[in-house]
Coordinates of C-alpha atoms and ligand atoms in Angstrom, one line a residue:
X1 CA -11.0 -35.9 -2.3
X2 CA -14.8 -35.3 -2.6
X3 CA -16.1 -34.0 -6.5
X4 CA -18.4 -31.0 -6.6
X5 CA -20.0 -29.8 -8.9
X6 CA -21.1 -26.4 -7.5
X7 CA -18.7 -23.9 -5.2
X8 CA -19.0 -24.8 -1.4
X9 CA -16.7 -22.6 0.1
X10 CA -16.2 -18.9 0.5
X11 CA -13.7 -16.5 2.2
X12 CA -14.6 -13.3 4.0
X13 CA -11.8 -10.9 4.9
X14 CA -12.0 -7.2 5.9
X15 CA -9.5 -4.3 7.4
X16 CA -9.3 -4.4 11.1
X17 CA -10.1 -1.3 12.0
X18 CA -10.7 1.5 14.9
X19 CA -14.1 3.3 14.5
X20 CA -15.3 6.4 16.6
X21 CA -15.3 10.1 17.1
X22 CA -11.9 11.2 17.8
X23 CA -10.0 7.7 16.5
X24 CA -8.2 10.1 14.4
X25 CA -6.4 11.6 17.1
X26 CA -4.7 8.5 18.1
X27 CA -3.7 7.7 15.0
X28 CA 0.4 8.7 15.6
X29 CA 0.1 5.5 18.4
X30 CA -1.3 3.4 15.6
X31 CA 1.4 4.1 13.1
X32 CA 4.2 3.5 15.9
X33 CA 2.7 0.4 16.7
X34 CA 3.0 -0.9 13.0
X35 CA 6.6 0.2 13.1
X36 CA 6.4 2.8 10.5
X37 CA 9.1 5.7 10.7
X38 CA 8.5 7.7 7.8
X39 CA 5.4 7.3 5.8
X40 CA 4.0 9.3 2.5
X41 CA 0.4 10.7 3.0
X42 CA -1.4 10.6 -0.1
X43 CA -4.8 13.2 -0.1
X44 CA -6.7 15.7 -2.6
X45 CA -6.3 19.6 -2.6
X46 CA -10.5 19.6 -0.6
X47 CA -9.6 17.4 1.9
X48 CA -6.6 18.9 2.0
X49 CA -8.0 22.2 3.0
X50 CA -10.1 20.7 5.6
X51 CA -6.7 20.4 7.9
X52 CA -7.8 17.2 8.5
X53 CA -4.5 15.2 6.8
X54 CA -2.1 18.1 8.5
X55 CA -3.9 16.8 11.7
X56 CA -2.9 12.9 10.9
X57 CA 0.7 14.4 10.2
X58 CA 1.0 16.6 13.6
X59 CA -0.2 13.5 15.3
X60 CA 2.2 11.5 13.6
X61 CA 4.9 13.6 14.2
X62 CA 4.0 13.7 18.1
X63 CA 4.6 9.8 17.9
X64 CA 8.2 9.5 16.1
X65 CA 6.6 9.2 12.7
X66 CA 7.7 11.3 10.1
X67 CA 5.1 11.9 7.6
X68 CA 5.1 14.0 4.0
X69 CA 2.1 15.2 2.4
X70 CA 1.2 14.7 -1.0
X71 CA -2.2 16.6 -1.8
X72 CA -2.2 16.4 -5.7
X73 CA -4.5 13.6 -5.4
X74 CA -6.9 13.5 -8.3
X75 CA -10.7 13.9 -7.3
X76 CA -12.2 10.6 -9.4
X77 CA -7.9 9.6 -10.2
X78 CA -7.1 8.6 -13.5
X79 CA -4.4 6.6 -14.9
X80 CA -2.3 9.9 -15.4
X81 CA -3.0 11.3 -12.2
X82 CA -1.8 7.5 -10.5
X83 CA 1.2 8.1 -12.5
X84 CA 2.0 11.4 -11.6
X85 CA 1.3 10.6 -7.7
X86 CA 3.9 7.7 -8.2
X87 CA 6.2 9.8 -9.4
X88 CA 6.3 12.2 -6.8
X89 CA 6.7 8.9 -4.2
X90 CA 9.5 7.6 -6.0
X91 CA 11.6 10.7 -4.9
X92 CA 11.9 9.0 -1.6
X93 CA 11.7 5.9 0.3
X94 CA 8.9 5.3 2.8
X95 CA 8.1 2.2 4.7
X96 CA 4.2 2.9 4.5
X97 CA 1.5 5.1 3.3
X98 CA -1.4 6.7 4.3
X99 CA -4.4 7.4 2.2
X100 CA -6.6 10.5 3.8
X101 CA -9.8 11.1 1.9
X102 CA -12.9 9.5 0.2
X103 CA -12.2 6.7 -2.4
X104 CA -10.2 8.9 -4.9
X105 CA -6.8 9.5 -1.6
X106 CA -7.7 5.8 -0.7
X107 CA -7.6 4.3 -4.3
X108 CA -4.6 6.5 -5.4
X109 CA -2.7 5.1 -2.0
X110 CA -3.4 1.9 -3.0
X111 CA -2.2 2.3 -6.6
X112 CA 1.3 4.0 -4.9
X113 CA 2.2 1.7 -2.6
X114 CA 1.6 -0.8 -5.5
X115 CA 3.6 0.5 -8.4
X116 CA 6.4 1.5 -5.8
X117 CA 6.5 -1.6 -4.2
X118 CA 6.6 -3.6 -7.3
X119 CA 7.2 -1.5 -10.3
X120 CA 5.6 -2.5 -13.8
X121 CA 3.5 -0.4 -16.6
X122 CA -0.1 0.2 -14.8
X123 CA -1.5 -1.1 -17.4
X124 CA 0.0 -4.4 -16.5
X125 CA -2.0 -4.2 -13.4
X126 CA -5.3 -2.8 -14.2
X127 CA -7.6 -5.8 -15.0
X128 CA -8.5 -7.9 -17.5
X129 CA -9.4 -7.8 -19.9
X130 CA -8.2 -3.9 -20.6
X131 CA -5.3 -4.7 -18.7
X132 CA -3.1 -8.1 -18.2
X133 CA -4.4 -8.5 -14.6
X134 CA -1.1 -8.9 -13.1
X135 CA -1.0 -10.1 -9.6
X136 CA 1.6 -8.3 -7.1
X137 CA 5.1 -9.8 -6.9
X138 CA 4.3 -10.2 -2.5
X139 CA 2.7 -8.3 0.0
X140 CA 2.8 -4.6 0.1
X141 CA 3.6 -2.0 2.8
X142 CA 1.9 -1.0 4.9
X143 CA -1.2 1.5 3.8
X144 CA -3.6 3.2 6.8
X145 CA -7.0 4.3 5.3
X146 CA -8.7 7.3 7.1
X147 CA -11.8 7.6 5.1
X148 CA -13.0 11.2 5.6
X149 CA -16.6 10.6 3.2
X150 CA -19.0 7.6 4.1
X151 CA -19.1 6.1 0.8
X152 CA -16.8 4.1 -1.1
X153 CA -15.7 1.6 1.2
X154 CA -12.4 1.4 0.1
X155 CA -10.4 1.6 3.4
X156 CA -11.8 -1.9 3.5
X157 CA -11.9 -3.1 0.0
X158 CA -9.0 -5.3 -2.3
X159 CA -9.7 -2.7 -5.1
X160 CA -8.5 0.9 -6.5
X161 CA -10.5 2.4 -9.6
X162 CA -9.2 4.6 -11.6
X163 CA -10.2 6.5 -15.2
X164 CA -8.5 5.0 -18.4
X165 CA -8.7 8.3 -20.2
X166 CA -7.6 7.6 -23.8
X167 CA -10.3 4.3 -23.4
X168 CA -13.2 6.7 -21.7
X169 CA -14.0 3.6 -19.3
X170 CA -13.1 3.5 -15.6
X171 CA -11.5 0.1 -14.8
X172 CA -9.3 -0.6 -11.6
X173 CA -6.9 -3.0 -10.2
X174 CA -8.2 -6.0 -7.7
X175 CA -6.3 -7.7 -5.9
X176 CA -6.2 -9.0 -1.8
X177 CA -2.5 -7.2 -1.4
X178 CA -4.2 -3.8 -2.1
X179 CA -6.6 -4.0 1.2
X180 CA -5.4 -1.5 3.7
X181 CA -3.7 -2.7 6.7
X182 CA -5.6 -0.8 9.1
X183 CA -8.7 2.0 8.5
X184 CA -9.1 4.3 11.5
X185 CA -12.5 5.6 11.2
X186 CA -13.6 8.3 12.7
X187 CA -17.3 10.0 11.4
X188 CA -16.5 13.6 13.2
X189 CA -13.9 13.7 10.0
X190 CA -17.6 13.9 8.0
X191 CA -19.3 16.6 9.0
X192 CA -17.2 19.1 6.6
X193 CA -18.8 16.8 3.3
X194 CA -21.1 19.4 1.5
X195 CA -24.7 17.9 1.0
X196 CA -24.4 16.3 -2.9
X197 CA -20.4 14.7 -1.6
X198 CA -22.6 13.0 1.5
X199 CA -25.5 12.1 -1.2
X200 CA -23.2 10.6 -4.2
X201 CA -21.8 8.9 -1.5
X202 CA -24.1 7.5 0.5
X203 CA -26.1 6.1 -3.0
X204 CA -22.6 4.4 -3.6
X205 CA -23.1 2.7 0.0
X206 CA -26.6 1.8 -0.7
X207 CA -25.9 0.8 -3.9
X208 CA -22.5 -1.4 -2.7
X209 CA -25.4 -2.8 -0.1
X210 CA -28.0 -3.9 -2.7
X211 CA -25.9 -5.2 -5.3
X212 CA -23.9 -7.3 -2.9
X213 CA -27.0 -8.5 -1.4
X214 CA -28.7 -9.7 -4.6
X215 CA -25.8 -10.8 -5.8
X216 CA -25.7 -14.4 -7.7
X217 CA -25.2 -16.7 -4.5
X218 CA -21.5 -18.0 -3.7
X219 CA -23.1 -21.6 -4.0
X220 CA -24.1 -20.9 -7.6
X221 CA -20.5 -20.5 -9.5
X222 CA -18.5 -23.3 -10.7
X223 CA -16.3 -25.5 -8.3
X224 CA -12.7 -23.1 -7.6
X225 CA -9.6 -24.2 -6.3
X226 CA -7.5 -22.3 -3.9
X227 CA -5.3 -21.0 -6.4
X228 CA -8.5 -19.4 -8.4
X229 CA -10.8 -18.6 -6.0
X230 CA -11.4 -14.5 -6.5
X231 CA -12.3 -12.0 -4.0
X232 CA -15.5 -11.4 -5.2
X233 CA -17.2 -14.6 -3.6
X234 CA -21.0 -14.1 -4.7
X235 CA -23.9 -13.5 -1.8
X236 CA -22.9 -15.4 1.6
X237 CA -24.3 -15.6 4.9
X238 CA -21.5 -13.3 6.0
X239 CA -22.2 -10.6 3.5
X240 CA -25.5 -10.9 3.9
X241 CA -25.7 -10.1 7.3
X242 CA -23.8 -7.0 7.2
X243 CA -25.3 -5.4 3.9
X244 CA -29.0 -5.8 5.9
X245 CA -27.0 -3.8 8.5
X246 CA -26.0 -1.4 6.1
X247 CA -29.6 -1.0 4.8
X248 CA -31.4 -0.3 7.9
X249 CA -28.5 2.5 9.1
X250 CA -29.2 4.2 5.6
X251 CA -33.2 3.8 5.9
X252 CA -32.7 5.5 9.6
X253 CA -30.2 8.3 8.5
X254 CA -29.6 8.8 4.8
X255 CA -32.0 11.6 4.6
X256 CA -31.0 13.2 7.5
X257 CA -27.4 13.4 6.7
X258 CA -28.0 15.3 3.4
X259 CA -30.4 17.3 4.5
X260 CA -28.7 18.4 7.9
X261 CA -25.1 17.5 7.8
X262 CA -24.6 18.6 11.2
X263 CA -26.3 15.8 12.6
X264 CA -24.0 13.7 14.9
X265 CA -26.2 10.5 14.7
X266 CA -27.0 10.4 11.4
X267 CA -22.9 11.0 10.3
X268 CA -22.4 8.0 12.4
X269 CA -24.8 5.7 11.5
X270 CA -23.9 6.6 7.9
X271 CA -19.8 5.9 8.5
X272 CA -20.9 2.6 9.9
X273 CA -22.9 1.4 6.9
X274 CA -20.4 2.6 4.8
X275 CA -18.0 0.3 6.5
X276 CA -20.3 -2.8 6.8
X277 CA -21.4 -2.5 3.4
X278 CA -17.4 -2.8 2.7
X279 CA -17.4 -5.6 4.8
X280 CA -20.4 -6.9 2.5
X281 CA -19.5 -5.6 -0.9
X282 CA -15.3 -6.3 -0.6
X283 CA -16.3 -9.9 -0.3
X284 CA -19.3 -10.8 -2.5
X285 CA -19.3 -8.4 -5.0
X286 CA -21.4 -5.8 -6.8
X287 CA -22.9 -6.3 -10.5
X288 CA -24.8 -4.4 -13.1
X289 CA -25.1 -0.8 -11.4
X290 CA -21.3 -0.8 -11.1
X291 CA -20.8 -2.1 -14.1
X292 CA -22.8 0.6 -16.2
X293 CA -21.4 3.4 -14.1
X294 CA -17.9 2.7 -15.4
X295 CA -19.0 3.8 -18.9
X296 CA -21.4 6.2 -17.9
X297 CA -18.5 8.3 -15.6
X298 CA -15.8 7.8 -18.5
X299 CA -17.7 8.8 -21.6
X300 CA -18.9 12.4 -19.2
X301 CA -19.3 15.5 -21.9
X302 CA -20.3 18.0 -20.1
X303 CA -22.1 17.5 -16.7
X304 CA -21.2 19.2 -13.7
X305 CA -22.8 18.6 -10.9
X306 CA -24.5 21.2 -9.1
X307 CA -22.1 22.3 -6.0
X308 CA -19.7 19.6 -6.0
X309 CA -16.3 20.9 -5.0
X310 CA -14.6 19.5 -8.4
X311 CA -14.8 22.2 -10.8
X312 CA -14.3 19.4 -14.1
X313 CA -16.7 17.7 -16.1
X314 CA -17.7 14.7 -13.7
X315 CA -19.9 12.1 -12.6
X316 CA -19.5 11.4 -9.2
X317 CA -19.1 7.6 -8.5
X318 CA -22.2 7.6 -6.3
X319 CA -24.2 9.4 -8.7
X320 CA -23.2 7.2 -12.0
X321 CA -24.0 4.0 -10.0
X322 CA -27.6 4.9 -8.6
X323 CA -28.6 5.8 -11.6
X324 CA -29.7 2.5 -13.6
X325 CA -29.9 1.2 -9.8
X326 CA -33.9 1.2 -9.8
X327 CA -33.9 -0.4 -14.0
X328 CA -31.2 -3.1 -12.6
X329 CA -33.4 -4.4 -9.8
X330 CA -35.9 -4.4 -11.8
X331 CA -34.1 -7.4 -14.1
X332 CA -32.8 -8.5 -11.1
X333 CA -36.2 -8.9 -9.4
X334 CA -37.2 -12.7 -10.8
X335 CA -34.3 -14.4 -9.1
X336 CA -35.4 -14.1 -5.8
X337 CA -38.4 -11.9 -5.2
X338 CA -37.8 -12.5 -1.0
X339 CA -34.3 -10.8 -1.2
X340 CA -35.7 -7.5 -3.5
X341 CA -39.2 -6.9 -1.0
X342 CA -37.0 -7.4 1.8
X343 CA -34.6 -4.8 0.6
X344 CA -37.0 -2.5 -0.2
X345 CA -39.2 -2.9 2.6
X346 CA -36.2 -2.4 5.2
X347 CA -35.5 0.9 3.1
X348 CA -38.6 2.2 2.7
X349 CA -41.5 0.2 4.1
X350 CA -44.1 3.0 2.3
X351 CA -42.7 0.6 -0.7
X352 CA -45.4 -2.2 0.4
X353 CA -48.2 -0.6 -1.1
X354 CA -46.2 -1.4 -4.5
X355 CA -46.2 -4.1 -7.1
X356 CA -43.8 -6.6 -5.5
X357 CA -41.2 -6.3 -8.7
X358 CA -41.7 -2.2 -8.6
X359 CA -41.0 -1.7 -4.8
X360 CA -37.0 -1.6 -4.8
X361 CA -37.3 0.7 -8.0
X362 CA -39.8 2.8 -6.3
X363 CA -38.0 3.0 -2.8
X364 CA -34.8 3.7 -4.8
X365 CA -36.4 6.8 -6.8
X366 CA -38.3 8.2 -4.1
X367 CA -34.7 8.4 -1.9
X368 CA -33.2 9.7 -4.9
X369 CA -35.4 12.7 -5.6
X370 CA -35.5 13.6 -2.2
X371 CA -31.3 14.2 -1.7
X372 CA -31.1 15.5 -5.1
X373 CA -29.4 12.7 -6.9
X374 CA -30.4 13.4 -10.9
X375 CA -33.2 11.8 -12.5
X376 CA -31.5 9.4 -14.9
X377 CA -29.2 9.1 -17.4
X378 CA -30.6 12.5 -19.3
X379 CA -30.3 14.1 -16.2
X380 CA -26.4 13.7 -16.3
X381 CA -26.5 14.5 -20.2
X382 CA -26.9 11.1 -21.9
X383 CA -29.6 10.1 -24.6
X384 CA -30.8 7.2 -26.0
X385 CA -28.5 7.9 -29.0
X386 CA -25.8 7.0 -26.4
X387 CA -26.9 3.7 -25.4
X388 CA -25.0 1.5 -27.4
X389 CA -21.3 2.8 -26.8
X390 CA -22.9 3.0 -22.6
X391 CA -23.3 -1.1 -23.6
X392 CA -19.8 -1.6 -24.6
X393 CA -18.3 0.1 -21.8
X394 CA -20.3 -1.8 -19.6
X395 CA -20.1 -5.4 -21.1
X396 CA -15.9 -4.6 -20.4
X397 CA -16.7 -5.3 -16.7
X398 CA -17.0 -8.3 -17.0
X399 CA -15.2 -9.1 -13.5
X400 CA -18.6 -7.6 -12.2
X401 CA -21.4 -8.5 -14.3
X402 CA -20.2 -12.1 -13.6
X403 CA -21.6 -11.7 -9.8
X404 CA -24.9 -10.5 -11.6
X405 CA -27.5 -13.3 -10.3
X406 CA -29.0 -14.0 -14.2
X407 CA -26.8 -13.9 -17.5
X408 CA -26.4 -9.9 -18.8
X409 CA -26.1 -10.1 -22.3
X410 CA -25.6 -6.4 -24.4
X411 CA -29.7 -6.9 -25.4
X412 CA -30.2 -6.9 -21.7
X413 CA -27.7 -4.4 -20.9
X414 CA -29.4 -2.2 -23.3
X415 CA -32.7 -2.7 -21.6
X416 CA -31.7 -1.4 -18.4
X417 CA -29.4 1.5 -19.7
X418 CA -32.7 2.4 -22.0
X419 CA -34.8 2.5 -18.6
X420 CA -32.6 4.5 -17.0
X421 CA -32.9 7.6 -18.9
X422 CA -35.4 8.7 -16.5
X423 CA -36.5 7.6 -13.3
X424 CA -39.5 9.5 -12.6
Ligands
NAD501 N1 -11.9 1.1 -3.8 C1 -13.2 0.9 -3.7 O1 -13.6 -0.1 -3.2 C2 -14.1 1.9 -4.3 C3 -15.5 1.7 -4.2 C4 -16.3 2.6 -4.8 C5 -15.8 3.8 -5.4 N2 -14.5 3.9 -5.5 C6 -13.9 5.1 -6.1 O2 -13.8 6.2 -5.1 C7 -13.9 7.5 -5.8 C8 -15.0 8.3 -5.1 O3 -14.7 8.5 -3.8 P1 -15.7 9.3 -2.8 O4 -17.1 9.1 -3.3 O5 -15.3 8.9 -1.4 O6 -15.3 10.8 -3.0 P2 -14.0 11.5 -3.4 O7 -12.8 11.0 -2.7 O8 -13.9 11.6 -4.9 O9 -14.3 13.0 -2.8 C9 -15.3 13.8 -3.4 C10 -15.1 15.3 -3.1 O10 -15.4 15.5 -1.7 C11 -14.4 16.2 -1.1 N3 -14.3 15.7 0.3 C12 -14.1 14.5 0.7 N4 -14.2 14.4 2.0 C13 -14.6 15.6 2.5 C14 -14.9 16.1 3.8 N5 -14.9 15.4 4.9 N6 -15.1 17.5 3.8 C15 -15.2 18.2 2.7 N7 -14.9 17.8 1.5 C16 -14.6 16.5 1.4 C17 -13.1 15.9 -1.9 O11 -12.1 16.9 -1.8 C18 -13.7 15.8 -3.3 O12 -13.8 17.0 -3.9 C19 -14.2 7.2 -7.3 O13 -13.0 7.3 -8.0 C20 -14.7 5.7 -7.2 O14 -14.6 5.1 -8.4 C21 -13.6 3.0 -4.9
FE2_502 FE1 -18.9 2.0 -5.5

């Protein structure tokens, strides 16, 4: 067998899925078609009062499918609110599960079909090295994503993140058996999303996008073998080609969807780079913006964000990852200066006027201050005094900061988080 040195191979896998206004209606067909008979719908008490998951349940119901509602969903889940939501499943048996919702229904689906399926402590699960990384004992049921936000990705991502409360760090479990089955995606489901849900999200899609793109290249990691090859591949050809997708939808419509949510085209456009930067992201990775926003959403005191429908002391996933976004690309940069103009100039082609290192930064904070995402770090209540438990947090993820495309040590990790404090 030929000896390499380098990795030469990589995999790309993604959630087939049905995309469109009004997908959501045929969802009962979709559910027969799998052979499901009596399924548990996870969701979260907002989505919950859009009617939107009683909708999926009527048209269930229609089709032969029973279908119970579970809507105690946790908005950003934690490792107590997985634990309560597998609790309630275990009072039944159900041969699959739908997730209704952004990333937190999605994620906490995920988590439940998991811990039913194969029972063990979470903690077993949840990754190293907080957790014991624990792989499944086989496949899982069945699990149908309906993403009603164009963010996360998750209806097409092997992940679930959830907050470790007593450690103040977010963490998740990863793992190919946790991808959904099948996402029905249908963008008529976002036009309810209140401006700052359609702006934290559509950061995390940018920022899914950029980090995947400028991700260290699948070529450059050590030689795997089948057994250890992860999900998170590294920058490919594949991902590559849908995260510049995902950039130019967001150039054309980001703006447009927070500022006028009723806008048809710019909902769609945004759904669809949420789901190609999945496609991207699920498969090559994302590094240090992800990596800081772990810490910087589990160690929250007391910011709320301004009209989000979760009364609690959050940061919203979106917002905790865009905001060392324009310091991280800045470190990023020197790898390959091509990939950072191109991004920026595809996002914001103003951004050619600008130092070639400063034009992703630049592109970032301009889009940033005009939907209302906060300024930095002390916008969502951090200092510098801060910085140093922010490092450890982050230097815990080290499952992402391994797809960064330079070595992040806690000097440099301090650097960025010490240049995020404001961004303009
Ligand atoms: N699994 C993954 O690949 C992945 C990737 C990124 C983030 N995440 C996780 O996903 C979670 C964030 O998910 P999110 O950003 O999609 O938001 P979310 O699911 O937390 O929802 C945000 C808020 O918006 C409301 N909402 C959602 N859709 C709505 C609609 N159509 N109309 C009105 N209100 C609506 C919800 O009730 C909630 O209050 C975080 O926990 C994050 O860590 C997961
Ligand atoms: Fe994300």
């Amino acid at each position: 067998m030929t000896e390499y040195l380098h990795e030469s191979v990589f995999t790309w896998a993604a959630t087939p899925l049905k995309f469109g206004a009004g997908a959501v209606d045929e969802i009962g067909w979709d559910l027969a078609g799998q052979g499901l008979t009596r399924v548990l719908l996870l969701t979260d008490p907002g989505v919950a009062a859009t009617g939107v998951p009683q909708r999926v349940a009527d048209s269930a119901t229609a089709a032969g499918v029973a279908v119970e509602i579970y809507d105690g969903v946790h908005v950003e889940p934690t490792d107590a609110s997985v634990r309560d939501a597998v609790e309630f499943a275990r009072h039944s048996d159900w041969d699959g599960f739908l997730g209704v919702g952004g990333g937190s229904a999605i994620d906490t689906a995920k988590a439940v079909n998991l811990m039913t399926t194969y029972p063990a402590d979470l903690f077993d699960y949840i990754n190293k090295p907080i957790g014991g990384g624990r792989a499944p004992g086989g496949p899982l049921k069945p699990l149908v994503a309906v993403p009603t936000t164009a963010g996360t990705g998750s209806e097409t991502t092997p992940v679930c993140i959830m907050d470790l409360l007593e450690l103040k760090v977010k963490s998740g479990i990863s793992h190919p058996a946790l991808r959904p089955t099948t996402a029905v995606i249908d963008p008529l489901l976002t036009l309810s999303m209140p401006p700052e849900v359609t702006a934290a999200g559509g950061m995390d899609v940018l920022c899914h996008a950029l980090e995947s793109y400028t991700a260290k290249p699948f070529h450059s990691f050590a030689r795997h073998t089948p057994q250890t090859r992860v999900a998170y591949n590294g920058a490919n050809p594949i991902s590559d080609t849908w995260t510049e997708k995902a950039l130019r939808l967001l150039a054309r419509s980001f703006r447009r969807a927070v500022l006028n949510g009723g806008d048809l085209d710019a909902r769609t456009d945004m759904m669809l780079a949420a789901t190609f930067a999945g496609m991207g992201f699920g498969n090559a990775g994302v590094h240090i913006p992800h990596a800081c926003a772990y810490p910087i959403a589990g160690k929250v005191r007391a910011y709320r964000p301004r009209n989000y429908p979760s009364r609690e002391a959050l940061v919203p996933h979106g917002e905790s990852v865009s905001l060392t976004a324009p310091a991280a690309f800045r470190f990023t940069f020197p790898t390959d200066p091509d990939k950072h103009v191109h991004a920026a100039e595809i996002l914001d082609p103003a951004a050619a006027e600008h130092d070639p290192r400063e034009r992703l930064p630049w592109a970032l904070s301009r889009l940033m201050r005009d939907i209302g995402i906060p300024n930095g770090l002390a916008g969502v209540g951090f200092g510098e005094s801060d910085v140093p438990s922010l490092v450890d947090g982050a230097l815990q993820q080290q499952r992402l900061l391994s797809v960064a495309p330079r070595e992040v040590g806690d000097d440099h990790v301090a650097a960025i988080l010490a240049d995020s404090l404001e961004n303009w």
